[in-house]
Coordinates of N, CA, C and O in Angstrom, one line a residue:
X285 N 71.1 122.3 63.0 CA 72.4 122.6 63.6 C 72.1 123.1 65.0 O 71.0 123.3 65.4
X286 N 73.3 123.3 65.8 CA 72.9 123.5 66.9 C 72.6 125.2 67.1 O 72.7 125.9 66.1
X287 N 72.1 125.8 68.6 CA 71.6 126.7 68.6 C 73.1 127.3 70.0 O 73.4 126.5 70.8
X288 N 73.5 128.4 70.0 CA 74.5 129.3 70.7 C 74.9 130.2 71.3 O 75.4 131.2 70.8
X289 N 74.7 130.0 72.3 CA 74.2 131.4 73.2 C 75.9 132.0 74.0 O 76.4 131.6 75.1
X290 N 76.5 133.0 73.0 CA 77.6 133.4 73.7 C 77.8 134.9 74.3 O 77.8 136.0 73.8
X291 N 78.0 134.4 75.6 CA 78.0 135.5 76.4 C 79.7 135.9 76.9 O 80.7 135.3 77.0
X292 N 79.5 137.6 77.0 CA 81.0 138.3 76.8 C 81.2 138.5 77.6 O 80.2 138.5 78.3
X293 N 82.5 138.8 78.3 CA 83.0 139.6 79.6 C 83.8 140.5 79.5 O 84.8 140.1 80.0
X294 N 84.0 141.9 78.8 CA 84.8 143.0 78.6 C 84.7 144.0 79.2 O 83.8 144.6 79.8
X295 N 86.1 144.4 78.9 CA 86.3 145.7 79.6 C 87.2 147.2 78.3 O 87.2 148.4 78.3
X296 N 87.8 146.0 77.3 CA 88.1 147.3 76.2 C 87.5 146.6 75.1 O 87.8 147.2 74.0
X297 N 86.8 145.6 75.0 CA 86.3 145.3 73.4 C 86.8 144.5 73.0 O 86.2 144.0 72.0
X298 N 88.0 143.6 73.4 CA 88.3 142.8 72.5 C 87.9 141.6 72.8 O 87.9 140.7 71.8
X299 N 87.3 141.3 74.0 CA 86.1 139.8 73.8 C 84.9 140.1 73.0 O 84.1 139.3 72.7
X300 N 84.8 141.3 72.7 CA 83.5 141.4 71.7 C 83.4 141.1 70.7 O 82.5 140.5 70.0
X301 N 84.9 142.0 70.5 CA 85.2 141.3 69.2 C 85.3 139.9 68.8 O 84.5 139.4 68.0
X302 N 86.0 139.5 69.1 CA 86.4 137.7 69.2 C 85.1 137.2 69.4 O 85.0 136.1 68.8
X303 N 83.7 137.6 70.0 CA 82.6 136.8 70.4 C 81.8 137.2 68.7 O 81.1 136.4 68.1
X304 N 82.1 138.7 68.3 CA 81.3 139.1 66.8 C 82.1 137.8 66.1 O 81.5 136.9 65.5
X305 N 83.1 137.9 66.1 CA 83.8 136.9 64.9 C 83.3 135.2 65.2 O 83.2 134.2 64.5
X306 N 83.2 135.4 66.1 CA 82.6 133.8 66.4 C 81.0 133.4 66.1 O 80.6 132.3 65.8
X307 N 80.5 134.5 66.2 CA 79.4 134.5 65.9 C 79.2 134.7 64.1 O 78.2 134.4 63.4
X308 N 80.1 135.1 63.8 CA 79.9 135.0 62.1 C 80.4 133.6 61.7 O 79.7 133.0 60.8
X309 N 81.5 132.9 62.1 CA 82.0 131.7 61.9 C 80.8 130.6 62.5 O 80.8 129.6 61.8
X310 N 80.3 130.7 63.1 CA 79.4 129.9 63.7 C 78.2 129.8 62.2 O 78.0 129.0 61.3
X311 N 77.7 130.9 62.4 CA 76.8 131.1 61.5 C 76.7 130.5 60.4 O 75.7 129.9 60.0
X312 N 78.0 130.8 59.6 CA 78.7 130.3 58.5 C 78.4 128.6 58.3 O 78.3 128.0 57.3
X313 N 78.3 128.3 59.4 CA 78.4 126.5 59.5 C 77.2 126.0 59.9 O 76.8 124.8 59.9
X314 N 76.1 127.4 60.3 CA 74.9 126.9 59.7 C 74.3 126.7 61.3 O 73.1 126.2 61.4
X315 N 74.9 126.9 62.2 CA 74.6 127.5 63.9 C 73.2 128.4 64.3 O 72.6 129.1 63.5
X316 N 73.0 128.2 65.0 CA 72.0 129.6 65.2 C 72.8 130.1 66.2 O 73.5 129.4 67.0
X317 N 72.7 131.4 66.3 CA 73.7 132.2 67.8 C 73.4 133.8 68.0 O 73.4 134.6 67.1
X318 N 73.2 134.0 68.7 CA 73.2 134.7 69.5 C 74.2 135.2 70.7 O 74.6 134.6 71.6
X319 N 74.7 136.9 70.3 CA 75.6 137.0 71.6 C 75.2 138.1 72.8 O 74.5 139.0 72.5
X320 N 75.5 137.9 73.5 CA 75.2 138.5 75.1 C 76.6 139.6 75.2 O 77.7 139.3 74.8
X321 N 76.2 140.5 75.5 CA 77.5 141.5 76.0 C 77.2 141.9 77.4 O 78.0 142.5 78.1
X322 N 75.7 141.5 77.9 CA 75.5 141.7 79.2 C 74.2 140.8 79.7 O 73.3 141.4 80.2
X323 N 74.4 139.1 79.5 CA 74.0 138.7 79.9 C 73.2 138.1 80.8 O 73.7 138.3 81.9
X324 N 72.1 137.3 80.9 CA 71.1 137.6 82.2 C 71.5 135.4 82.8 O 72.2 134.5 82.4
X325 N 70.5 135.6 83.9 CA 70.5 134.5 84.2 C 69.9 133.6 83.0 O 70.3 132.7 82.4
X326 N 68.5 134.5 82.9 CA 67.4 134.2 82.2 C 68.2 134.1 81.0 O 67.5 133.2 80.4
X327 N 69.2 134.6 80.1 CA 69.7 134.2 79.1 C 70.2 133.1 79.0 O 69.9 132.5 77.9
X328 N 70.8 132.6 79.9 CA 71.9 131.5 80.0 C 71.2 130.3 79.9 O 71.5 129.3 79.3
X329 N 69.9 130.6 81.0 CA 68.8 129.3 80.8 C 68.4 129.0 79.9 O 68.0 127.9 80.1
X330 N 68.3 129.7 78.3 CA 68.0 129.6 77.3 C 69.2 128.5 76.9 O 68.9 127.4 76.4
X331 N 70.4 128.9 77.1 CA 71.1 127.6 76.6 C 71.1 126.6 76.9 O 71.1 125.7 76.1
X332 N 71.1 126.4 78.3 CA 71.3 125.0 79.2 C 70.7 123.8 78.2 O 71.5 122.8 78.3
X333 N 69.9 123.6 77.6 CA 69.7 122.4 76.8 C 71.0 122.2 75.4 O 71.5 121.1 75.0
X334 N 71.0 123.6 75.0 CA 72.4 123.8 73.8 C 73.7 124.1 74.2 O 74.1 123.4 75.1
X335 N 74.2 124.7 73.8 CA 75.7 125.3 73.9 C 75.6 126.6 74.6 O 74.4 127.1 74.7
X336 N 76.9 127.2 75.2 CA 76.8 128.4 75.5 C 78.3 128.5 75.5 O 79.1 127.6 75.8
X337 N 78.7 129.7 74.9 CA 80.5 129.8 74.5 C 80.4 131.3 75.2 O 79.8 132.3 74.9
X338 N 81.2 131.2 76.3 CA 81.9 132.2 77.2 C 83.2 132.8 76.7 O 84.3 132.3 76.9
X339 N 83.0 133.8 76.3 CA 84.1 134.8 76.0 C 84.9 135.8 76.8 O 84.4 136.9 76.8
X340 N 85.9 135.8 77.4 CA 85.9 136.6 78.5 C 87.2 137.3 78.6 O 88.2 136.7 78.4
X341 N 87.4 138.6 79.0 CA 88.7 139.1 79.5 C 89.3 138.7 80.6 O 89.0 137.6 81.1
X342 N 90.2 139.6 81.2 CA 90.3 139.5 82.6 C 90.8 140.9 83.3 O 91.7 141.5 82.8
X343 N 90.4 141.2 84.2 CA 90.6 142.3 84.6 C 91.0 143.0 86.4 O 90.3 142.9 87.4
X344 N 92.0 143.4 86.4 CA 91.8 143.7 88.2 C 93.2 142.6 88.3 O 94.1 142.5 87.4
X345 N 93.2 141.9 89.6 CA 93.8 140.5 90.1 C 93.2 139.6 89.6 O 92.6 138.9 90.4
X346 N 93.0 139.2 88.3 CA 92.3 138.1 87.9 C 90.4 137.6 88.1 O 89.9 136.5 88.3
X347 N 90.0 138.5 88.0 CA 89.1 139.2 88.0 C 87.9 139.6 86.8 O 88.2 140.6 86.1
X348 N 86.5 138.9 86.6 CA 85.5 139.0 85.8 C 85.1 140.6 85.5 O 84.4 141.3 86.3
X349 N 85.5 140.8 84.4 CA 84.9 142.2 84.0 C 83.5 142.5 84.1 O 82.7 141.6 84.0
X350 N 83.3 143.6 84.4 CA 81.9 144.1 85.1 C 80.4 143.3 84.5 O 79.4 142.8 85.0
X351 N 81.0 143.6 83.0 CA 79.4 142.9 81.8 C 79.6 141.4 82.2 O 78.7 140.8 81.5
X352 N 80.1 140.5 82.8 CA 79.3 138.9 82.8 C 79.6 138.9 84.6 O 78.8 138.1 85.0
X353 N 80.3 139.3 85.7 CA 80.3 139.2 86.7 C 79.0 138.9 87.2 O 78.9 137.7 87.6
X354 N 78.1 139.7 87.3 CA 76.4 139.7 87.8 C 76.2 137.9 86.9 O 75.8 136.9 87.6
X355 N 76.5 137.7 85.6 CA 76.0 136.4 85.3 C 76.6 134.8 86.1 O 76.3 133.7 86.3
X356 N 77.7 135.9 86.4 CA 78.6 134.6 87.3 C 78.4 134.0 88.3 O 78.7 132.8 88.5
X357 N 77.9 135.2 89.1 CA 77.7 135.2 90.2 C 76.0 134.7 90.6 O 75.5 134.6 91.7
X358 N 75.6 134.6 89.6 CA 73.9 134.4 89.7 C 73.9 132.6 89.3 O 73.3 131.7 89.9
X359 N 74.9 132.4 88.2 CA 75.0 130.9 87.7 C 75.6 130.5 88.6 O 74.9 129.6 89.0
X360 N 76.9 130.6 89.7 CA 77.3 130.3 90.8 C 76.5 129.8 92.2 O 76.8 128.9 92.9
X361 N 75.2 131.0 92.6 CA 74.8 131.4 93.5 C 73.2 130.4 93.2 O 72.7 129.8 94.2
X362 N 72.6 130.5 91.7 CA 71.1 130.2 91.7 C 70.9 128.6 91.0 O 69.8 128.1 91.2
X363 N 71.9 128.0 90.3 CA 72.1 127.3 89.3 C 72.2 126.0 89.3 O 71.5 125.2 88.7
X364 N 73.2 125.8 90.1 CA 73.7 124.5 91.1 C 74.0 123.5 89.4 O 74.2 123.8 88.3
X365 N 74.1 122.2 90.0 CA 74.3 121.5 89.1 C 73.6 121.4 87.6 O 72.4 121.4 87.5
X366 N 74.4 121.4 86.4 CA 73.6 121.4 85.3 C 74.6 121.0 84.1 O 75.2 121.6 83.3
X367 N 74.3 119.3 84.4 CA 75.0 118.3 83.5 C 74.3 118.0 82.1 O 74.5 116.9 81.4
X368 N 73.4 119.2 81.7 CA 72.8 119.1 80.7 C 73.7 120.4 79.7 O 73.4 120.6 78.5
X369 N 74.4 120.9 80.2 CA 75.0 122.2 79.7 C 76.5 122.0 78.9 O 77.6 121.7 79.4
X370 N 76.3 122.2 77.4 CA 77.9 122.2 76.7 C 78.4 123.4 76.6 O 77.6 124.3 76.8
X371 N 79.6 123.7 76.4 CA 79.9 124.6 76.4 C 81.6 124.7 76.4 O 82.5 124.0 77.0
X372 N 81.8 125.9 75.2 CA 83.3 126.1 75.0 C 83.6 127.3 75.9 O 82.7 127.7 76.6
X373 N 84.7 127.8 75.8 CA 85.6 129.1 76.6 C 86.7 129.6 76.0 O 87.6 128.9 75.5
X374 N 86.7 130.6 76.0 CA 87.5 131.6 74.9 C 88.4 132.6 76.5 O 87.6 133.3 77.1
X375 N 89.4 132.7 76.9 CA 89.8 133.3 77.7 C 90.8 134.1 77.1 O 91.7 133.6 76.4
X376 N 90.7 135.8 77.3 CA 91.7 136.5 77.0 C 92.4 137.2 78.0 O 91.8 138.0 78.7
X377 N 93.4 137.1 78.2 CA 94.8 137.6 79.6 C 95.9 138.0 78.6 O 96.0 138.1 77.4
X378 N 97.0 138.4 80.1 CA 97.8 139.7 79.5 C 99.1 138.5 80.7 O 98.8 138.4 81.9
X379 N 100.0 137.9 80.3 CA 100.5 136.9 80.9 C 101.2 138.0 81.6 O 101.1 137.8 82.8
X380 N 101.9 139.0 81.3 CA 102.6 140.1 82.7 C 102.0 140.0 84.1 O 102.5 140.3 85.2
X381 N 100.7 139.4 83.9 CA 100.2 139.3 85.1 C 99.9 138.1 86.3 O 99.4 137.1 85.8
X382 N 100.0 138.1 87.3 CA 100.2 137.0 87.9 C 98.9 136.1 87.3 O 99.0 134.9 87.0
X383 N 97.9 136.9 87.1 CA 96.5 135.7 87.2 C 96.0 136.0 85.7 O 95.1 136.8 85.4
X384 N 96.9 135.2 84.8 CA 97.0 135.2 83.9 C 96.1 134.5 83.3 O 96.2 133.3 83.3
X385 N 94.9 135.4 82.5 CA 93.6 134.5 81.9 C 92.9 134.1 83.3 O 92.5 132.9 83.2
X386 N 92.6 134.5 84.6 CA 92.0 134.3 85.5 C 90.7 134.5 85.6 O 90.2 133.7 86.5
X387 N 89.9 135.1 85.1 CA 88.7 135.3 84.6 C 87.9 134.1 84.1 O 87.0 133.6 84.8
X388 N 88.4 133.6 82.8 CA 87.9 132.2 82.0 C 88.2 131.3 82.9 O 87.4 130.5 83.2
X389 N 89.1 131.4 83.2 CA 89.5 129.5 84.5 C 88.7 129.9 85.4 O 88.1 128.9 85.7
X390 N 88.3 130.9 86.1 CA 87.6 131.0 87.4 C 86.0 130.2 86.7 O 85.6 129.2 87.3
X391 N 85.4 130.8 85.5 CA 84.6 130.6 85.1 C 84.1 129.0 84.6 O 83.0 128.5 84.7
X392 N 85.4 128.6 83.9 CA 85.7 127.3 83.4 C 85.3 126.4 84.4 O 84.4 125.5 84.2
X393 N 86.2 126.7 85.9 CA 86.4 125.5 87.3 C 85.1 125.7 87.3 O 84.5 124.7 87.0
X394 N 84.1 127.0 87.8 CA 83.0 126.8 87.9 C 81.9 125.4 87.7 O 81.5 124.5 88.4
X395 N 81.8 125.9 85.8 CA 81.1 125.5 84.8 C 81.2 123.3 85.2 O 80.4 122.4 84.8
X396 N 82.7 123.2 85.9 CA 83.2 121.7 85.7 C 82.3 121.0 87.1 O 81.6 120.0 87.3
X397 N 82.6 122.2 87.9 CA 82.1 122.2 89.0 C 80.6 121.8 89.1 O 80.2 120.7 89.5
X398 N 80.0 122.7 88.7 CA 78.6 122.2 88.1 C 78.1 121.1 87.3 O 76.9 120.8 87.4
X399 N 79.0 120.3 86.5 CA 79.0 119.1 86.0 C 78.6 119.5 84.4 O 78.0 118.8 83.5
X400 N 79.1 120.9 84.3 CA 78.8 121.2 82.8 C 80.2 120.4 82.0 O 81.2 120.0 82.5
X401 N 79.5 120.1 80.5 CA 80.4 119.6 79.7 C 81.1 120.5 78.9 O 80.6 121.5 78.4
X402 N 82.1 120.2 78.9 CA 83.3 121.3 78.2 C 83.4 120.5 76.7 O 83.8 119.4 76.6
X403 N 83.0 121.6 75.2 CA 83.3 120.8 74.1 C 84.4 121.4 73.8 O 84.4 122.6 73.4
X404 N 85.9 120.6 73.8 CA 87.2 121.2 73.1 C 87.9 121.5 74.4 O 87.6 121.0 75.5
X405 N 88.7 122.2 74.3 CA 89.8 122.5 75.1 C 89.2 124.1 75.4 O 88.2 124.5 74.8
X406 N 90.0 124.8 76.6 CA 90.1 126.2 76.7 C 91.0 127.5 75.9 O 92.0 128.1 76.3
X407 N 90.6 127.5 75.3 CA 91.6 128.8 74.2 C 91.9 129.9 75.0 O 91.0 130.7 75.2
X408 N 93.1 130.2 75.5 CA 93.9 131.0 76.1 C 94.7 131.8 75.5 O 95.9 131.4 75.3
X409 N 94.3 133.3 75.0 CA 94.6 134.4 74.3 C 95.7 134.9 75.2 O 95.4 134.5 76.3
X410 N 96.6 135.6 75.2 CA 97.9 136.0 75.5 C 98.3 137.7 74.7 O 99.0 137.8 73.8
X411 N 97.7 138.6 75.3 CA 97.7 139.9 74.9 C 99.2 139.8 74.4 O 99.4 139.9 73.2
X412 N 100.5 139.7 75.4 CA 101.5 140.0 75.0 C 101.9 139.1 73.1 O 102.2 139.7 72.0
X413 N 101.7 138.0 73.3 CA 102.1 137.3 72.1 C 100.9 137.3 71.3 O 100.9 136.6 70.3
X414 N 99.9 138.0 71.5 CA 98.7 137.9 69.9 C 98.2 139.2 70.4 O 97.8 139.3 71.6
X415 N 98.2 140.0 69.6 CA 97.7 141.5 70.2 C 96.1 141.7 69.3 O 95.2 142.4 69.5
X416 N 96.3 140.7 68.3 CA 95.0 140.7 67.5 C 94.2 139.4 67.6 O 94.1 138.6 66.7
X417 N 93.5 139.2 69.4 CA 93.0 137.9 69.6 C 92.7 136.9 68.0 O 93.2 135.9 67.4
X418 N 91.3 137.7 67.7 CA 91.0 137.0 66.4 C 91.5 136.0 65.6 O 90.9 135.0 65.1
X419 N 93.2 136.6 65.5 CA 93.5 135.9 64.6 C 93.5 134.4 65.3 O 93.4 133.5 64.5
X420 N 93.6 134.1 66.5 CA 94.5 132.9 67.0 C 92.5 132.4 67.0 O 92.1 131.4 66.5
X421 N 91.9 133.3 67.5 CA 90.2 132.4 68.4 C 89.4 131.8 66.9 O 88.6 130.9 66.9
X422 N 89.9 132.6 65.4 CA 89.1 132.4 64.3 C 89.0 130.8 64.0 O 87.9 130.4 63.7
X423 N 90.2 129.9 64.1 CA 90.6 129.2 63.5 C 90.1 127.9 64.8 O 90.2 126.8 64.4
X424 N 89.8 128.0 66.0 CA 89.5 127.6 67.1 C 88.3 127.6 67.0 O 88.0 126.4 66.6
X425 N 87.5 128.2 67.1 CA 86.0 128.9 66.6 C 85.6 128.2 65.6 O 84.4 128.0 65.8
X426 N 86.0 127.7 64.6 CA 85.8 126.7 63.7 C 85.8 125.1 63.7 O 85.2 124.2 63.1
X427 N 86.7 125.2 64.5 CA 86.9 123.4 65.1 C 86.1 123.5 65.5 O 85.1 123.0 65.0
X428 N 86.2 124.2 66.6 CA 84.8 124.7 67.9 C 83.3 123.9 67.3 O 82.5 123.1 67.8
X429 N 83.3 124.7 66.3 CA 81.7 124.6 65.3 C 81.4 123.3 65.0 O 80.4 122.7 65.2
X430 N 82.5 122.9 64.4 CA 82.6 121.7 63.8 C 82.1 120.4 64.4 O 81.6 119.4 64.0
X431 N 82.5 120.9 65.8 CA 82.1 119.8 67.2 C 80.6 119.6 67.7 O 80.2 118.6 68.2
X432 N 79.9 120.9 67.3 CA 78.3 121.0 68.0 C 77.2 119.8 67.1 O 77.1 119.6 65.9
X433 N 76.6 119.4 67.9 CA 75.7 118.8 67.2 C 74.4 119.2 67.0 O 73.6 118.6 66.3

């Protein structure tokens, strides 16, 4: 099965959560994974041949919460292209806000930018209408799995 390196971006816990449950669902299907709550470059490099599933809040004006910023900004800045890289995205936002889920899309455009491969769609959590991410990311997280080779 494949191997899963997911890295978090929080500021009250609930991408950790959603990244622990994903990491148990993963598992379940027989994954190897591993999660990051604070990320290194040197972590990430570990995936680039496998998966890496980005979990992320958003925080500020749309804006990378403190624990994966430094990773962003390093995969941005040291990384350059890396068309060998899959990878899903779990974005959680608070739509009251103009930059709604701004965090994960900042990160997403990145990732496309670089010529990483996106497996699935972007799952876009909505504090106001699911106040209990999980329930919506569990069932995503599974397809998700289903997809890795």
């Amino acid at each position: 099965m494949a191997q899963v390196g997911i890295f978090v971006g929080t500021v009250y816990g609930n991408s950790l959560l959603v990244a622990e449950e994903a990491e148990n669902i993963l598992q379940q299907q027989g994954h190897e994974v591993k999660v990051f709550e604070e990320g290194t470059l040197a972590d990430w490099q570990l995936y680039r041949q496998h998966y890496a599933l980005v979990v992320t809040s958003t925080t500020g004006q749309g804006d990378l919460p403190d624990s994966i910023a430094p990773l962003f900004q390093a995969i941005r800045d040291q990384v350059g292209y890396q068309p060998e890289l899959r990878y899903g995205l779990i974005a959680l936002g608070d739509s009251s806000y103009d930059n709604f889920c701004g965090a994960g899309r900042t990160f997403d455009a990145l990732l496309q930018e670089q010529g990483a491969t996106r497996v699935g769609d972007v799952l876009e959590i909505d504090a106001i209408e699911q106040p209990e991410p999980e329930v919506v990311s569990c069932p995503w997280v599974e397809q998700w799995g289903a997809l890795l080779k």
